[in-house]
Short mmCIF file of C-alpha atoms in Angstrom, two decimals:
data_model
loop_
_atom_site.label_atom_id
_atom_site.label_comp_id
_atom_site.label_asym_id
_atom_site.label_seq_id
_atom_site.Cartn_x
_atom_site.Cartn_y
_atom_site.Cartn_z
CA MET A 1 27.92 -20.53 -75.47
CA ILE A 2 26.26 -23.32 -73.56
CA LEU A 3 28.36 -22.42 -70.52
CA ASP A 4 27.16 -18.85 -70.68
CA ILE A 5 23.55 -20.00 -70.84
CA VAL A 6 24.06 -22.31 -67.88
CA ILE A 7 25.70 -19.54 -65.90
CA GLY A 8 22.85 -17.18 -66.79
CA VAL A 9 20.24 -19.72 -65.73
CA LEU A 10 22.05 -20.35 -62.48
CA GLY A 11 22.32 -16.61 -61.88
CA LEU A 12 18.59 -16.15 -62.48
CA ALA A 13 17.85 -19.08 -60.19
CA ALA A 14 20.07 -17.62 -57.49
CA LEU A 15 18.44 -14.22 -57.93
CA GLY A 16 14.97 -15.76 -57.71
CA LEU A 17 15.93 -17.76 -54.64
CA ALA A 18 17.36 -14.68 -53.00
CA SER A 19 14.21 -12.68 -53.72
CA SER A 20 11.92 -15.46 -52.45
CA ALA A 21 13.89 -16.48 -49.36
CA ARG A 22 12.85 -15.03 -46.03
CA VAL A 23 14.12 -15.62 -42.49
CA VAL A 24 11.65 -15.84 -39.62
CA LYS A 25 13.14 -15.46 -36.12
CA GLN A 26 12.49 -17.80 -33.24
CA PHE A 27 10.10 -15.40 -31.48
CA GLU A 28 8.16 -14.58 -34.66
CA GLN A 29 5.58 -16.12 -36.94
CA GLY A 30 5.08 -15.26 -40.60
CA LEU A 31 1.79 -14.55 -42.35
CA VAL A 32 1.75 -14.97 -46.12
CA PHE A 33 -0.58 -12.73 -48.13
CA ARG A 34 -1.10 -14.14 -51.62
CA PHE A 35 -2.77 -11.59 -53.86
CA GLY A 36 -3.97 -9.84 -50.69
CA ARG A 37 -5.52 -12.96 -49.15
CA VAL A 38 -3.95 -14.34 -45.99
CA GLN A 39 -2.94 -17.98 -46.12
CA GLU A 40 -4.00 -20.31 -43.34
CA ALA A 41 -0.58 -21.94 -43.03
CA LEU A 42 1.72 -19.85 -40.86
CA ARG A 43 5.46 -19.81 -41.46
CA GLY A 44 7.45 -20.91 -38.44
CA PRO A 45 10.99 -19.90 -37.40
CA GLY A 46 13.79 -20.49 -39.87
CA LEU A 47 14.22 -20.09 -43.64
CA THR A 48 11.01 -19.92 -45.64
CA LEU A 49 10.30 -19.32 -49.34
CA ILE A 50 7.59 -17.21 -50.94
CA VAL A 51 6.63 -16.57 -54.54
CA PRO A 52 8.20 -13.27 -55.64
CA GLY A 53 5.71 -10.74 -56.88
CA VAL A 54 2.79 -12.84 -55.66
CA ASP A 55 3.30 -13.36 -51.96
CA ARG A 56 4.02 -10.86 -49.22
CA LEU A 57 5.34 -12.00 -45.85
CA LYS A 58 4.21 -10.22 -42.66
CA LYS A 59 6.17 -11.05 -39.50
CA VAL A 60 4.40 -10.89 -36.11
CA ASN A 61 6.30 -10.73 -32.82
CA LEU A 62 5.05 -13.24 -30.24
CA GLN A 63 7.09 -11.90 -27.31
CA ILE A 64 5.49 -10.25 -24.29
CA VAL A 65 5.23 -6.54 -24.99
CA THR A 66 5.63 -3.97 -22.22
CA LEU A 67 3.26 -1.10 -22.94
CA PRO A 68 3.50 1.89 -20.55
CA ILE A 69 0.27 3.83 -20.13
CA PRO A 70 0.88 7.59 -19.91
CA ALA A 71 -0.25 9.28 -16.69
CA GLN A 72 -3.96 10.05 -16.79
CA ASP A 73 -5.63 12.88 -14.87
CA GLY A 74 -8.95 12.04 -13.28
CA ILE A 75 -11.30 12.66 -10.38
CA THR A 76 -12.02 9.81 -8.00
CA ARG A 77 -15.45 8.91 -6.72
CA ASP A 78 -14.81 10.92 -3.54
CA ASN A 79 -13.91 14.02 -5.61
CA VAL A 80 -10.11 13.97 -5.32
CA THR A 81 -7.98 14.96 -8.31
CA VAL A 82 -5.26 12.38 -8.99
CA ARG A 83 -2.77 11.50 -11.70
CA VAL A 84 -2.29 7.77 -12.28
CA ASP A 85 -0.03 5.85 -14.63
CA ALA A 86 0.16 2.11 -15.27
CA VAL A 87 1.79 -0.55 -17.43
CA VAL A 88 0.31 -3.38 -19.51
CA TYR A 89 2.05 -6.66 -20.39
CA PHE A 90 0.51 -8.49 -23.37
CA LYS A 91 1.43 -10.83 -26.18
CA VAL A 92 -0.05 -11.92 -29.52
CA VAL A 93 -1.56 -15.41 -29.46
CA ASP A 94 -3.33 -15.30 -32.83
CA PRO A 95 -1.22 -13.52 -35.47
CA VAL A 96 -3.98 -13.69 -38.09
CA ARG A 97 -6.55 -11.80 -36.01
CA ALA A 98 -3.90 -9.38 -34.68
CA VAL A 99 -2.98 -8.35 -38.22
CA VAL A 100 -6.34 -8.67 -40.01
CA ASN A 101 -8.87 -7.51 -37.39
CA VAL A 102 -7.07 -4.34 -36.31
CA GLU A 103 -4.88 -1.92 -38.23
CA ASP A 104 -2.25 -1.38 -35.52
CA TYR A 105 -2.76 -3.56 -32.48
CA ARG A 106 -0.13 -1.73 -30.40
CA PHE A 107 -1.81 1.65 -30.90
CA ALA A 108 -5.23 0.10 -30.31
CA MET A 109 -4.05 -1.48 -27.06
CA LEU A 110 -2.63 1.86 -25.91
CA GLN A 111 -5.91 3.68 -26.52
CA VAL A 112 -7.99 1.00 -24.80
CA ALA A 113 -5.61 1.01 -21.82
CA GLN A 114 -5.83 4.81 -21.43
CA THR A 115 -9.62 4.78 -21.61
CA SER A 116 -9.90 1.91 -19.14
CA LEU A 117 -7.52 3.59 -16.70
CA ARG A 118 -9.56 6.80 -16.70
CA SER A 119 -12.70 4.75 -16.14
CA ILE A 120 -11.13 2.93 -13.19
CA ILE A 121 -10.07 6.25 -11.63
CA GLY A 122 -13.63 7.59 -11.81
CA LYS A 123 -15.12 4.44 -10.25
CA SER A 124 -12.63 4.15 -7.37
CA GLU A 125 -12.05 6.06 -4.18
CA LEU A 126 -8.72 7.50 -3.13
CA ASP A 127 -8.16 4.90 -0.39
CA ASP A 128 -8.62 2.10 -2.95
CA LEU A 129 -6.05 3.64 -5.29
CA LEU A 130 -3.53 3.89 -2.47
CA SER A 131 -4.05 0.63 -0.58
CA ASN A 132 -6.20 -1.75 -2.64
CA ARG A 133 -4.34 -1.81 -5.95
CA GLU A 134 -4.54 -5.56 -6.44
CA ARG A 135 -8.30 -5.46 -6.92
CA LEU A 136 -8.03 -2.41 -9.18
CA ASN A 137 -5.36 -4.17 -11.26
CA GLN A 138 -7.69 -7.10 -11.77
CA GLY A 139 -10.56 -4.83 -12.76
CA LEU A 140 -8.36 -2.89 -15.15
CA GLU A 141 -7.06 -6.11 -16.70
CA LEU A 142 -10.61 -7.33 -17.25
CA MET A 143 -11.63 -4.08 -18.96
CA ILE A 144 -8.65 -4.19 -21.32
CA ASP A 145 -8.97 -7.92 -21.99
CA ASN A 146 -12.53 -7.70 -23.34
CA PRO A 147 -11.66 -6.04 -26.69
CA ALA A 148 -8.18 -7.61 -26.81
CA VAL A 149 -9.58 -11.15 -27.10
CA SER A 150 -11.15 -10.38 -30.47
CA TRP A 151 -7.78 -9.02 -31.65
CA GLY A 152 -5.93 -12.25 -30.84
CA ILE A 153 -4.09 -10.65 -27.91
CA ASP A 154 -3.68 -12.12 -24.45
CA ILE A 155 -3.22 -9.75 -21.45
CA ASP A 156 -0.52 -11.14 -19.19
CA ARG A 157 -0.89 -8.59 -16.38
CA VAL A 158 -1.76 -4.95 -15.68
CA GLU A 159 -0.26 -2.92 -12.85
CA ILE A 160 -0.85 0.61 -11.57
CA LYS A 161 2.59 2.14 -11.11
CA ASP A 162 2.09 5.44 -9.31
CA VAL A 163 -0.64 7.68 -7.93
CA ALA A 164 0.29 11.37 -7.81
CA LEU A 165 -1.69 13.55 -5.39
CA PRO A 166 -1.94 17.35 -5.15
CA GLU A 167 0.29 19.00 -2.56
CA SER A 168 -2.71 20.18 -0.53
CA MET A 169 -4.00 16.61 -0.29
CA LYS A 170 -0.57 15.37 0.78
CA ARG A 171 -0.49 17.93 3.59
CA SER A 172 -4.00 16.99 4.68
CA MET A 173 -3.13 13.31 4.76
CA SER A 174 0.02 14.09 6.73
CA ARG A 175 -1.98 16.02 9.33
CA GLN A 176 -4.53 13.22 9.49
CA ALA A 177 -1.82 10.62 10.07
CA GLU A 178 -0.22 12.79 12.74
CA ALA A 179 -3.54 13.26 14.53
CA GLU A 180 -4.23 9.54 14.38
CA ARG A 181 -0.85 8.73 15.91
CA GLU A 182 -1.38 11.32 18.64
CA ARG A 183 -4.77 9.81 19.42
CA ARG A 184 -3.24 6.35 19.74
CA ALA A 185 -0.48 7.71 21.97
CA ARG A 186 -3.02 9.33 24.30
CA ILE A 187 -5.10 6.17 24.47
CA ILE A 188 -2.02 4.10 25.29
CA THR A 189 -0.97 6.59 27.97
CA ALA A 190 -4.46 6.63 29.52
CA ASP A 191 -4.56 2.84 29.45
CA GLY A 192 -1.20 2.72 31.21
CA GLU A 193 -2.43 5.16 33.88
CA LEU A 194 -5.53 3.01 34.41
CA GLN A 195 -3.51 -0.15 34.83
CA ALA A 196 -1.07 1.61 37.15
CA SER A 197 -3.90 2.97 39.30
CA MET A 198 -5.40 -0.52 39.58
CA LYS A 199 -2.06 -1.96 40.69
CA LEU A 200 -1.51 0.88 43.16
CA SER A 201 -4.99 0.31 44.59
CA GLU A 202 -4.23 -3.38 45.08
CA ALA A 203 -0.90 -2.51 46.69
CA ALA A 204 -2.56 -0.01 49.05
CA ALA A 205 -5.16 -2.57 50.07
CA ARG A 206 -2.44 -5.13 50.74
CA MET A 207 -0.39 -2.67 52.81
CA ALA A 208 -3.49 -1.68 54.79
CA ASP A 209 -3.91 -5.31 55.82
CA THR A 210 -0.22 -5.62 56.80
CA PRO A 211 1.16 -2.35 58.25
CA ALA A 212 4.65 -3.86 58.42
CA ALA A 213 4.77 -3.84 54.61
CA LEU A 214 4.45 -0.06 54.66
CA GLN A 215 7.40 0.20 57.05
CA LEU A 216 9.47 -2.03 54.75
CA ARG A 217 8.52 0.16 51.81
CA LEU A 218 9.65 3.26 53.73
CA LEU A 219 12.98 1.64 54.55
CA GLN A 220 13.43 0.68 50.90
CA THR A 221 12.76 4.28 49.87
CA ILE A 222 15.43 5.48 52.30
CA VAL A 223 17.92 3.03 50.81
CA GLU A 224 17.15 4.26 47.29
CA VAL A 225 17.53 7.91 48.27
CA ALA A 226 20.76 7.25 50.16
CA ALA A 227 22.28 5.65 47.08
CA GLU A 228 22.15 8.99 45.24
CA LYS A 229 25.12 11.30 45.74
CA ASN A 230 23.35 14.45 46.88
CA SER A 231 22.99 16.58 49.98
CA THR A 232 19.24 16.11 50.36
CA VAL A 233 18.14 14.28 53.49
CA VAL A 234 14.72 12.63 53.40
CA LEU A 235 13.08 11.63 56.66
CA PRO A 236 9.92 9.65 56.01
CA PHE A 237 7.18 10.40 58.49
CA PRO A 238 4.73 7.57 59.10
CA VAL A 239 1.23 8.42 57.99
CA GLU A 240 -0.22 6.40 60.86
CA LEU A 241 1.41 8.80 63.36
CA LEU A 242 -0.25 11.77 61.66
CA ARG A 243 -3.60 10.05 61.80
CA PHE A 244 -3.07 9.23 65.50
CA LEU A 245 -2.29 12.86 66.28
CA GLU A 246 -5.32 13.98 64.28
CA ARG A 247 -7.62 11.67 66.18
CA ALA A 248 -6.14 12.73 69.51
CA SER A 249 -6.57 16.40 68.65
CA ALA A 250 -10.19 15.86 67.66
CA HIS A 251 -10.85 14.00 70.92
CA ILE A 252 -9.40 16.79 73.03
CA THR A 253 -11.39 19.39 71.07
CA GLN A 254 -14.62 17.54 71.80
CA GLN A 255 -13.88 17.34 75.54
CA VAL A 256 -12.87 20.99 75.97
CA LYS A 257 -15.91 23.27 75.50
CA PRO A 258 -15.62 27.05 75.01
CA VAL A 259 -15.97 29.04 78.30
CA GLU A 260 -18.89 31.46 78.50
CA PRO A 261 -18.43 34.81 80.25
CA GLY A 262 -18.97 34.38 83.99
CA GLU A 263 -18.53 30.60 83.91
CA GLN A 264 -15.72 28.58 85.33
CA PRO A 265 -13.84 26.37 82.88
CA GLU A 266 -14.48 22.67 83.29
CA GLN A 267 -11.72 20.56 84.67
CA LEU A 268 -10.63 17.61 82.68
CA PRO A 269 -11.16 14.35 84.44
CA GLY A 270 -8.17 12.93 86.21
#
């Protein structure tokens, strides 16, 4: 009889222990609500005991949570329709405020992130969304962090993942980039022509001072042409000889005057 009572007491004790024992994981903290009032002492990782029927244990995850923000449609400040999505990394630093101050902190964070992202889209220009994301990430993080502080949540980082543009805008940007590259190519070509003309002018001035350099250049040209296996024969004609003939022809023209009817032609001297 006594043995049965002892066994019954032990069974009730084991049942009570099993109903009051709770296990808190390493990355969690436990909040104890006693008659609906949260206790100041938090339960750390490991085995913890609560009063059955009186206490209720609420576990809060302290790991960094990755919260993707669905793509939001918006119009930038320069009137371009875009679709932007982002991701928020946050963690709970105050389990009491995260559980007591807000009903569902994950859902609340998602709504705040969506609203802040749409606000950032409306305040930014398209070029900033495409090339200056670091500053936009900081601004977006600051907008989300303001209400999150009162919820006991710390924002680790916020990043804009992708910016989707309309097809017409993509084609316009492609044409703009092509035109810009063509402009640069023309400027580079014109700059090369200018530098080449300056060098050719210097070379011409140097050859004018030393006529023998021109003859050497002509001989070099003949050597280069002769190296090619073709049937074309190039005979360079000195430019100085053409100028000499031109001057001689002009001199003779000045000395010989046209003969009037009835006049005898003048005889050249000598």
